[in-house]
mmCIF file with all atom_site columns, C-alpha atoms in Angstrom:
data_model
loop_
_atom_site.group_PDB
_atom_site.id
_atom_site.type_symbol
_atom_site.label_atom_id
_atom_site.label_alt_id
_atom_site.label_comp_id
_atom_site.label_asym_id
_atom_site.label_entity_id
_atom_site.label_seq_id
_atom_site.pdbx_PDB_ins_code
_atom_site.Cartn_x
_atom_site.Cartn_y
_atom_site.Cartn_z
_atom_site.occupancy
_atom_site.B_iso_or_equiv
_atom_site.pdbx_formal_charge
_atom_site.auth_seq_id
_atom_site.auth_comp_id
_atom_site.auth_asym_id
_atom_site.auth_atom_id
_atom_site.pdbx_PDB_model_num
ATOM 1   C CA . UNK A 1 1   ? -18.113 -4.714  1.098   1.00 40.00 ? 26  UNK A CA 1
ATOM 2   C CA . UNK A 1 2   ? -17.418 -8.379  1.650   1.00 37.00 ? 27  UNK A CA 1
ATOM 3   C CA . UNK A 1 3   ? -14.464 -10.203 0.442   1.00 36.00 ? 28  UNK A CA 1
ATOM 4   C CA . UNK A 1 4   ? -12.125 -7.255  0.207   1.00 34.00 ? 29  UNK A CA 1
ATOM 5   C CA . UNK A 1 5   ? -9.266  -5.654  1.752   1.00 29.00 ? 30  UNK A CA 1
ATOM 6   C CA . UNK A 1 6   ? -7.557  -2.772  2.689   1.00 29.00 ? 31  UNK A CA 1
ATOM 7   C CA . UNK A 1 7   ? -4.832  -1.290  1.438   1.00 29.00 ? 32  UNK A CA 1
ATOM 8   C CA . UNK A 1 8   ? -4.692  0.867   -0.498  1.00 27.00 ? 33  UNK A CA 1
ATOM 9   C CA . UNK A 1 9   ? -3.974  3.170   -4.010  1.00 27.00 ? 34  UNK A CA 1
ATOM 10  C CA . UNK A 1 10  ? -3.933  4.794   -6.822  1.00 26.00 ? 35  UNK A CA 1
ATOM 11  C CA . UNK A 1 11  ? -2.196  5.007   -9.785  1.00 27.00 ? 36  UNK A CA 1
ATOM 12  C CA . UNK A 1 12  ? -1.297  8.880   -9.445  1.00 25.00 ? 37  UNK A CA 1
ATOM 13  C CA . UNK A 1 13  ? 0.493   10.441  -13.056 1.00 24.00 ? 38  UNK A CA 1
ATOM 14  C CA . UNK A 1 14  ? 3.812   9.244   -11.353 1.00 25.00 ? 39  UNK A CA 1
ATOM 15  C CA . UNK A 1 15  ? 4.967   7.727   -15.204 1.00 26.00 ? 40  UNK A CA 1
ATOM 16  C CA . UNK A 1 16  ? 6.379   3.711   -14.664 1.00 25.00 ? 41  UNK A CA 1
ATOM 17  C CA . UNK A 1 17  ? 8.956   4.659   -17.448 1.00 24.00 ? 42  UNK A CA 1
ATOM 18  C CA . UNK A 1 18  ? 10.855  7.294   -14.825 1.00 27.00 ? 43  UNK A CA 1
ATOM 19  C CA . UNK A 1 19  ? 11.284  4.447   -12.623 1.00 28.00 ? 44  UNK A CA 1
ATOM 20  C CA . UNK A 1 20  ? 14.642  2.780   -11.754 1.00 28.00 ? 45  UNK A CA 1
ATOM 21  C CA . UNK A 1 21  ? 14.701  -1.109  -13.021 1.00 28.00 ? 46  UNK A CA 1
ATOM 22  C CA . UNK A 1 22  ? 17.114  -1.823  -10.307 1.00 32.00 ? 47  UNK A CA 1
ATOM 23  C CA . UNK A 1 23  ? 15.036  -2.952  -7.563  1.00 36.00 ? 48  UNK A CA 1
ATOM 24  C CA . UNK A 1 24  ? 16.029  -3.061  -4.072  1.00 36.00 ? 49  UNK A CA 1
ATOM 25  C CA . UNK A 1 25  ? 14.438  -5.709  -1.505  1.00 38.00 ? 50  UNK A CA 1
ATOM 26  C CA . UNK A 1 26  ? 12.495  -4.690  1.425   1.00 41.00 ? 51  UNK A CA 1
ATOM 27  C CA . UNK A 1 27  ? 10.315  -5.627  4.327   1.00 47.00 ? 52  UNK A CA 1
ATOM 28  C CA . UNK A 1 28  ? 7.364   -7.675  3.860   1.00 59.00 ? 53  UNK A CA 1
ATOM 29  C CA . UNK A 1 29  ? 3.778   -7.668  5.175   1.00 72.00 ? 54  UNK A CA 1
ATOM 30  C CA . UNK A 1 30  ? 3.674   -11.383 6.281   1.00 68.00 ? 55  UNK A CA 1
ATOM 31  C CA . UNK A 1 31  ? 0.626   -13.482 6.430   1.00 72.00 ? 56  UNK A CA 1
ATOM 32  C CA . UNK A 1 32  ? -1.936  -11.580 5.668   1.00 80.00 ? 57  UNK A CA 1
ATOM 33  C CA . UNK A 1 33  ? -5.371  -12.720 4.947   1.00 82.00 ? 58  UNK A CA 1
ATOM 34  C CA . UNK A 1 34  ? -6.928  -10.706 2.346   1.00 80.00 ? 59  UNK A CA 1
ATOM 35  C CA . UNK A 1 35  ? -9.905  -12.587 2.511   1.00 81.00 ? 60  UNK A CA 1
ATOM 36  C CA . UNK A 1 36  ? -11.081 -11.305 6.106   1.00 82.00 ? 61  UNK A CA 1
ATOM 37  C CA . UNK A 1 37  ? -13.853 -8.831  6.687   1.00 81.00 ? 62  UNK A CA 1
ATOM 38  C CA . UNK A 1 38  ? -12.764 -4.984  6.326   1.00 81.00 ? 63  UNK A CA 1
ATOM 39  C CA . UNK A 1 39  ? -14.021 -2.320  8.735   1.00 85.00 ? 64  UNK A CA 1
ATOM 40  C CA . UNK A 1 40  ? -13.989 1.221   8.029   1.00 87.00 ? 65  UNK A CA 1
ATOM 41  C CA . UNK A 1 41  ? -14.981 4.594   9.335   1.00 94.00 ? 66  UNK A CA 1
ATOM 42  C CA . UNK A 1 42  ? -15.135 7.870   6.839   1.00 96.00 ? 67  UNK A CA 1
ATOM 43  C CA . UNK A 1 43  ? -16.385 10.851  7.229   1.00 97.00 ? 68  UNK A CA 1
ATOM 44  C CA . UNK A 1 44  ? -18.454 10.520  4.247   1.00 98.00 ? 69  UNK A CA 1
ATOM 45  C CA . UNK A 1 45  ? -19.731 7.704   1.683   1.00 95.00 ? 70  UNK A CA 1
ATOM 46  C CA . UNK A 1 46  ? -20.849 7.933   -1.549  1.00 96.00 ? 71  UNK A CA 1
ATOM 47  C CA . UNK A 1 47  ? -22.253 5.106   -3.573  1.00 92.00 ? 72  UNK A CA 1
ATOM 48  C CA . UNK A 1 48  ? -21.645 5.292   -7.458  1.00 93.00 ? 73  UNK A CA 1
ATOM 49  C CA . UNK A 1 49  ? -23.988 1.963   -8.285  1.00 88.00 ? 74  UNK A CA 1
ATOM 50  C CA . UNK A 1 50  ? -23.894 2.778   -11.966 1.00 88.00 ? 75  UNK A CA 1
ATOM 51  C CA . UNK A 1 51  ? -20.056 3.123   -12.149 1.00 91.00 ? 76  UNK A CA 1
ATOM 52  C CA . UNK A 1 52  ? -19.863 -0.396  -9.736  1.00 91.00 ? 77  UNK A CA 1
ATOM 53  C CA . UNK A 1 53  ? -17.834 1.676   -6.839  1.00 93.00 ? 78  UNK A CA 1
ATOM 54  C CA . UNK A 1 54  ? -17.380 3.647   -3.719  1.00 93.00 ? 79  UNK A CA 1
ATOM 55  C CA . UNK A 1 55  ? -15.794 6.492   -2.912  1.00 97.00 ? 80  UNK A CA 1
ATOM 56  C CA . UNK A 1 56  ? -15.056 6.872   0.871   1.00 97.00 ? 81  UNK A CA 1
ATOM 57  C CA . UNK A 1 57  ? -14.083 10.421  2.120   1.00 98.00 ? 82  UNK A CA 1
ATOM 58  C CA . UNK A 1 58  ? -12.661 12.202  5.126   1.00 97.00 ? 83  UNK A CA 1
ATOM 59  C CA . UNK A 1 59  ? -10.095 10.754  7.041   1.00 96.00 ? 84  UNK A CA 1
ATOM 60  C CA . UNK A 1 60  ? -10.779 7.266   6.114   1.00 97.00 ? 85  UNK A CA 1
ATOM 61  C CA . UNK A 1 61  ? -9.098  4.227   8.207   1.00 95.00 ? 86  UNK A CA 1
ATOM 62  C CA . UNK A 1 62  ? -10.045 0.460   6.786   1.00 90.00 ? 87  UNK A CA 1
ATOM 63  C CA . UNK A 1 63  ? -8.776  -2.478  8.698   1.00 89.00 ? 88  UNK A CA 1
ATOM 64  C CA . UNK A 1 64  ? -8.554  -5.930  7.342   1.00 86.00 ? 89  UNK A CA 1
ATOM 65  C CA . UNK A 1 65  ? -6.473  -8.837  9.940   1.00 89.00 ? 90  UNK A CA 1
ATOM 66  C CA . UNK A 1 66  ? -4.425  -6.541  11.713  1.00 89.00 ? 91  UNK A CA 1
ATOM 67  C CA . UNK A 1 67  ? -3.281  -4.270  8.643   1.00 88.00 ? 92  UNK A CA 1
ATOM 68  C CA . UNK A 1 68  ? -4.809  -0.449  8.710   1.00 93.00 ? 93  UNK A CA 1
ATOM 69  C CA . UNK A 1 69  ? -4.665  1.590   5.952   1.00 93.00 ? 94  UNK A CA 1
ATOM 70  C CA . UNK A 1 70  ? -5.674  5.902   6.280   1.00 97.00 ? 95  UNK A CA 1
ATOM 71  C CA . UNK A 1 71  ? -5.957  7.976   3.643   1.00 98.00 ? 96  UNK A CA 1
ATOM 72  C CA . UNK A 1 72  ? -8.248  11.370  2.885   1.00 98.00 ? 97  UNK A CA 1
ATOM 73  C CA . UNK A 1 73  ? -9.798  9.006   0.341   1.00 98.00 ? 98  UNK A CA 1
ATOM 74  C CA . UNK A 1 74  ? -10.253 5.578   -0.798  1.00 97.00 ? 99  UNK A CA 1
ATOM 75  C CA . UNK A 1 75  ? -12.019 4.266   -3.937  1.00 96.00 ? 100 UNK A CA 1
ATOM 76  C CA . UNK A 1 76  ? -13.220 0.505   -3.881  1.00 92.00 ? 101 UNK A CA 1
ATOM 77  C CA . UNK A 1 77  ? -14.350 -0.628  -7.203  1.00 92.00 ? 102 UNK A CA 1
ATOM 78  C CA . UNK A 1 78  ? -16.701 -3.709  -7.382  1.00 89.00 ? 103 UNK A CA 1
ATOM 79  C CA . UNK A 1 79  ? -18.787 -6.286  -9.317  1.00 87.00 ? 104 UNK A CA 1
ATOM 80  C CA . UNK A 1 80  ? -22.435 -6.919  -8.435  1.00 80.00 ? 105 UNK A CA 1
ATOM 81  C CA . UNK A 1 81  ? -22.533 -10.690 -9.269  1.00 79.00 ? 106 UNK A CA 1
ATOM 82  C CA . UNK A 1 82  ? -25.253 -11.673 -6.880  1.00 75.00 ? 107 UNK A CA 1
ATOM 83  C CA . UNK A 1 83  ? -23.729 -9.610  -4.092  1.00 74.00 ? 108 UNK A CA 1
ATOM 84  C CA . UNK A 1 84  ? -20.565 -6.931  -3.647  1.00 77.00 ? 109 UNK A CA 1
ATOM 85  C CA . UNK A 1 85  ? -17.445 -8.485  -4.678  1.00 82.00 ? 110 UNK A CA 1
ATOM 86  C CA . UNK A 1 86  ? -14.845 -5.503  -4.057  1.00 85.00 ? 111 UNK A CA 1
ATOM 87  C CA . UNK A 1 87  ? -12.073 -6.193  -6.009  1.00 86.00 ? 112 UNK A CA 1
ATOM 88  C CA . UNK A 1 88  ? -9.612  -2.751  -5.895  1.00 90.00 ? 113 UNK A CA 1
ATOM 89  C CA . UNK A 1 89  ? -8.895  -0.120  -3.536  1.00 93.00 ? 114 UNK A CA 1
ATOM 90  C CA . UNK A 1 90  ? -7.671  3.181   -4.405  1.00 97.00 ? 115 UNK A CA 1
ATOM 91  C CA . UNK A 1 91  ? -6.309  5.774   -1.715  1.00 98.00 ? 116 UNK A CA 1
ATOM 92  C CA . UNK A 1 92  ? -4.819  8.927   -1.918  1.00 98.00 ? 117 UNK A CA 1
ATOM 93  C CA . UNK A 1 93  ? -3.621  11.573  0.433   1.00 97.00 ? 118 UNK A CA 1
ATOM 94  C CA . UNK A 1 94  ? -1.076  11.240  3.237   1.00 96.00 ? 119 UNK A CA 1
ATOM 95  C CA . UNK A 1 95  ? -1.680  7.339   2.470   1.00 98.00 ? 120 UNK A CA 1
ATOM 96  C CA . UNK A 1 96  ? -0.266  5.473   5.856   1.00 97.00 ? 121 UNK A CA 1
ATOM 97  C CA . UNK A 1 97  ? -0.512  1.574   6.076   1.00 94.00 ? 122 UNK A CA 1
ATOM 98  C CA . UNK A 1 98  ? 0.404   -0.049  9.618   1.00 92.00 ? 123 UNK A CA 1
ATOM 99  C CA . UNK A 1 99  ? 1.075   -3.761  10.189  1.00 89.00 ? 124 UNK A CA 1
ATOM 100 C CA . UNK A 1 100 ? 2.779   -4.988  13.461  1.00 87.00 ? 125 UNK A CA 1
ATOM 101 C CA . UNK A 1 101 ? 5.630   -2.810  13.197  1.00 87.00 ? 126 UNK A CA 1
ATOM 102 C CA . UNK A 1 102 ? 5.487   -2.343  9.780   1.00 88.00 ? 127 UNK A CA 1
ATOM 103 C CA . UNK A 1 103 ? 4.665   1.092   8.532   1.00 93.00 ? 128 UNK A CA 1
ATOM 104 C CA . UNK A 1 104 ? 4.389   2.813   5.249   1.00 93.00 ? 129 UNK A CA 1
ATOM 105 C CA . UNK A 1 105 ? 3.494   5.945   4.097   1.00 95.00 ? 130 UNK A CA 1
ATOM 106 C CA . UNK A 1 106 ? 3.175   7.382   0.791   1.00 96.00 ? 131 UNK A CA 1
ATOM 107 C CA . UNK A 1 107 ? 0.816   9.590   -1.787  1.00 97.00 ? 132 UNK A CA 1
ATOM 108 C CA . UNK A 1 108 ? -1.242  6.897   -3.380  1.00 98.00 ? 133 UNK A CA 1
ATOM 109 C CA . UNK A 1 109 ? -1.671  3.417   -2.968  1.00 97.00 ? 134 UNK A CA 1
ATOM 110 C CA . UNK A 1 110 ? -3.601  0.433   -5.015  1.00 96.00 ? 135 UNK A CA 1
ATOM 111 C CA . UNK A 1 111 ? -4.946  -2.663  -2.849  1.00 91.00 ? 136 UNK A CA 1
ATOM 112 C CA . UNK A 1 112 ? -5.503  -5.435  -6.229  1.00 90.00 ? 137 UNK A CA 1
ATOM 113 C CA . UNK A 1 113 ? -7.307  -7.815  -4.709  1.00 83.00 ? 138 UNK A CA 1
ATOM 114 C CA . UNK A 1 114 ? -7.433  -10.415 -7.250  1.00 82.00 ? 139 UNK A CA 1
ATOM 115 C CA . UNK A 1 115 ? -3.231  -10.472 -7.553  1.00 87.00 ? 140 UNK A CA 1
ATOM 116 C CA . UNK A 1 116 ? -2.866  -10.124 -3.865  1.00 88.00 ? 141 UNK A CA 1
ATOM 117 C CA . UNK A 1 117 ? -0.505  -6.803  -4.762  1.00 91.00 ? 142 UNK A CA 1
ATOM 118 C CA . UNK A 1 118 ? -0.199  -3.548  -3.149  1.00 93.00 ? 143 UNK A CA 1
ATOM 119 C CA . UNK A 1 119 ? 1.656   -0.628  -4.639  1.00 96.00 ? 144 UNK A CA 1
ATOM 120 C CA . UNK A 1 120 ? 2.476   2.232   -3.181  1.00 96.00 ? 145 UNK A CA 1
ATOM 121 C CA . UNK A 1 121 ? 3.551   5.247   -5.154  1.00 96.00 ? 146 UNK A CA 1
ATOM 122 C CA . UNK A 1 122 ? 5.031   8.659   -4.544  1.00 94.00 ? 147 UNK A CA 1
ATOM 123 C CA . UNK A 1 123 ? 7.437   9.668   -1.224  1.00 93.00 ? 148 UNK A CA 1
ATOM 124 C CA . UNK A 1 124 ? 7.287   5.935   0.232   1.00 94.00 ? 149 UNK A CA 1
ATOM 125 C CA . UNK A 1 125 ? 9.107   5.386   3.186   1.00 93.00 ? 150 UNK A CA 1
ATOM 126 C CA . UNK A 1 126 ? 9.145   2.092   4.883   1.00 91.00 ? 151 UNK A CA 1
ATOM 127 C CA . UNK A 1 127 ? 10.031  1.540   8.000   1.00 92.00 ? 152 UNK A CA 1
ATOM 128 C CA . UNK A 1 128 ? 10.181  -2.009  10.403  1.00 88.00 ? 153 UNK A CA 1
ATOM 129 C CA . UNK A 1 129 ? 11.477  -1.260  14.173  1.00 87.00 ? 154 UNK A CA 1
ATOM 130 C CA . UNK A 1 130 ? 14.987  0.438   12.840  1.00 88.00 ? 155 UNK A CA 1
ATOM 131 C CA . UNK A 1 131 ? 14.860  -0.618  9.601   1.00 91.00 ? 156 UNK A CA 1
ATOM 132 C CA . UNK A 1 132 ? 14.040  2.534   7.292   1.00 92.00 ? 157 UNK A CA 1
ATOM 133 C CA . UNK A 1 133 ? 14.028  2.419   3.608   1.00 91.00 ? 158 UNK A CA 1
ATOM 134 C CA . UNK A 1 134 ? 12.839  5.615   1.097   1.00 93.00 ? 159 UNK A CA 1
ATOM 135 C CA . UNK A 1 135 ? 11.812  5.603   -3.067  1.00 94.00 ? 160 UNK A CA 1
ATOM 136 C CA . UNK A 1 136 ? 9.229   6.029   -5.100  1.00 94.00 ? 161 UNK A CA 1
ATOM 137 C CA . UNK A 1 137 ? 7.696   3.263   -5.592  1.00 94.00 ? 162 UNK A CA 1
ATOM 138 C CA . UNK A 1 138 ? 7.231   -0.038  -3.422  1.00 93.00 ? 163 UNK A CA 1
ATOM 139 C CA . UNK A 1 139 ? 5.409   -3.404  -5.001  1.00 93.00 ? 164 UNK A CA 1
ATOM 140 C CA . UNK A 1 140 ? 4.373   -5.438  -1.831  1.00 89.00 ? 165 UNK A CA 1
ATOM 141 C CA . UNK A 1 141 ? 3.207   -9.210  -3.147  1.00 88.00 ? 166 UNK A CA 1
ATOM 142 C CA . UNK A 1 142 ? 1.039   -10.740 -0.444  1.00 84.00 ? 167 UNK A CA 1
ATOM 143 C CA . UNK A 1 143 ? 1.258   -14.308 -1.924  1.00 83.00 ? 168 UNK A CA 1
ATOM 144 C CA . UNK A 1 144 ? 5.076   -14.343 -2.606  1.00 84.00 ? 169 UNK A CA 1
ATOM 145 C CA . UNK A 1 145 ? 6.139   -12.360 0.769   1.00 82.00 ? 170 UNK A CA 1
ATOM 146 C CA . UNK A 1 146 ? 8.179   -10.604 -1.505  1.00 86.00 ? 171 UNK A CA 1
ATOM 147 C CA . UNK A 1 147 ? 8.421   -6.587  -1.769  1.00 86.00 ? 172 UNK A CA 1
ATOM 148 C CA . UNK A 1 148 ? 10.132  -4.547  -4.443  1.00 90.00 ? 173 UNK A CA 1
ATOM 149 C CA . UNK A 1 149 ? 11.480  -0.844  -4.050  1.00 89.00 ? 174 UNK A CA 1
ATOM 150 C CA . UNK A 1 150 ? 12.443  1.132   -6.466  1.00 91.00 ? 175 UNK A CA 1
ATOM 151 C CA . UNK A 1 151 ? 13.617  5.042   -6.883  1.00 89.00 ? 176 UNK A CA 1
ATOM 152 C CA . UNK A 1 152 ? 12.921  7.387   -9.745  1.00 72.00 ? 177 UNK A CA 1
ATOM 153 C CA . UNK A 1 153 ? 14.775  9.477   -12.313 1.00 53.00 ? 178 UNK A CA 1
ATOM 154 C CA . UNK A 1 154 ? 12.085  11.908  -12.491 1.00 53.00 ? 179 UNK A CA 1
ATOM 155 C CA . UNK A 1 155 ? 12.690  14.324  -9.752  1.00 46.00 ? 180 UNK A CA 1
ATOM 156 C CA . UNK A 1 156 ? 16.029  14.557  -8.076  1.00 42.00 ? 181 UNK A CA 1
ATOM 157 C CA . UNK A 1 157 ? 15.873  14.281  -4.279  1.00 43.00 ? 182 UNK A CA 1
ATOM 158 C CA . UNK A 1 158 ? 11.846  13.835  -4.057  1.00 46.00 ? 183 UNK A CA 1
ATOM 159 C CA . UNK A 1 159 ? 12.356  10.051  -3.831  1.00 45.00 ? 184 UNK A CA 1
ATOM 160 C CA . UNK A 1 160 ? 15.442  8.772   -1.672  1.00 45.00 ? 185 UNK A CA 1
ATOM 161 C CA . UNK A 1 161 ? 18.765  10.885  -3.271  1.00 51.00 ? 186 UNK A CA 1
ATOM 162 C CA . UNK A 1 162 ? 19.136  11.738  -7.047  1.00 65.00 ? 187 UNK A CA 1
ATOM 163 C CA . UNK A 1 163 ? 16.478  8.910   -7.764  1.00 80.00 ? 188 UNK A CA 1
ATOM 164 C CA . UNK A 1 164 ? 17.623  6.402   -5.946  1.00 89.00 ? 189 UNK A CA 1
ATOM 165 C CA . UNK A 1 165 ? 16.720  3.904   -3.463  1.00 91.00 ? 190 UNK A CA 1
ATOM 166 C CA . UNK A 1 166 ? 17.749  4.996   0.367   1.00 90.00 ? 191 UNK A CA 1
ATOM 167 C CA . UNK A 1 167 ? 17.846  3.534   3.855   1.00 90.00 ? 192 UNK A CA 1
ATOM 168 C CA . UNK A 1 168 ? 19.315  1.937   6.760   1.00 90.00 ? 193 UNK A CA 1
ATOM 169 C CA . UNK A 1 169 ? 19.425  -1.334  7.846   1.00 88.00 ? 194 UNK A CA 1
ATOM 170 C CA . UNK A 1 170 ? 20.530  -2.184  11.166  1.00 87.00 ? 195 UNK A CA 1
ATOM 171 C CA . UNK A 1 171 ? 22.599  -4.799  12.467  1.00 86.00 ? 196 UNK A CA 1
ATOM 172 C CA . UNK A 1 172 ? 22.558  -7.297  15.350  1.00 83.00 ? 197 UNK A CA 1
ATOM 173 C CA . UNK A 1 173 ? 25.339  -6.221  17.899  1.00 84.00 ? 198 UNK A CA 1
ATOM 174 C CA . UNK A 1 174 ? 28.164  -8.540  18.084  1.00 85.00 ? 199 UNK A CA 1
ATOM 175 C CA . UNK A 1 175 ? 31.131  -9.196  20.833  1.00 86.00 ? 200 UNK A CA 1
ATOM 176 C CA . UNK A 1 176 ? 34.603  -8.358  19.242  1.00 76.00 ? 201 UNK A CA 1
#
């Protein structure tokens, strides 16, 4: 798998239409370059040459310039243009991604490689040192530095409270 990535997931039946379209800011994955080698370790691999992807299996972990993504499974479609060109990753189960102190965790995740986006989707939490920040959906843009949150109408109290976005931000201690 050259060019590639890492992170991560997969566009589980979480419908966009229950989401919130109030969007709350959050904490970015900074400089990343999506265009270093990734390393991986599964317990299994399966090659799917005719449908152009991979499926990787058993407590994957890929690592790409410092980020880490694990997941039970990760999908990395490709094009076979005179070599692999992997251009998505798909992961899902107990999906974790870890970045300096960055780290998120949710049910699925999609790594687009071509937009430079990762979403993660279902029971995201995000947290950065104290920083801690719940929904159900979070839209990380590598090329902006720019990441979107957002909660959910469609289960009360899965995602953050009533559908909403939740967290805590902390702030720098001052003299009186």
């Amino acid at each position: 798998m050259s060019k590639s990535f890492l992170p991560i997931m997969l566009a589980s039946a979480l419908g966009t239409a229950a989401l919130l379209s109030v969007a709350a800011p959050a904490q970015v994955i900074r400089n990343h370059n999506s265009n270093a080698p990734v390393d991986f370790d599964a317990g299994a691999i399966e090659l799917q040459d005719r449908a152009d992807r991979v499926i990787l299996t058993g407590g994957v972990t890929a690592t790409q310039a410092g980020l880490t993504l694990r997941a039970s499974r990760v999908t990395a479609a490709y094009s076979s243009n005179g070599g692999i060109d992997v251009n998505r990753l798909d992961a899902v189960g107990g999906v974790t991604i870890t970045k300096d102190d960055l780290r998120a965790t949710s049910d699925a995740a999609i790594y687009d490689l071509g937009s430079n986006l990762i979403t993660l989707l279902g029971n995201v939490r995000l947290t950065q040192g104290a920083n801690r920040l719940n929904g159900a959906r979070i839209v990380i843009d590598l090329n902006a530095g720019r990441s979107t949150i957002t909660g959910s109408n469609s289960a009360p109290g899965a995602s953050g409270r009533n559908g909403r976005v939740t967290g805590t931000f902390t702030v720098p201690q001052r003299k009186n």
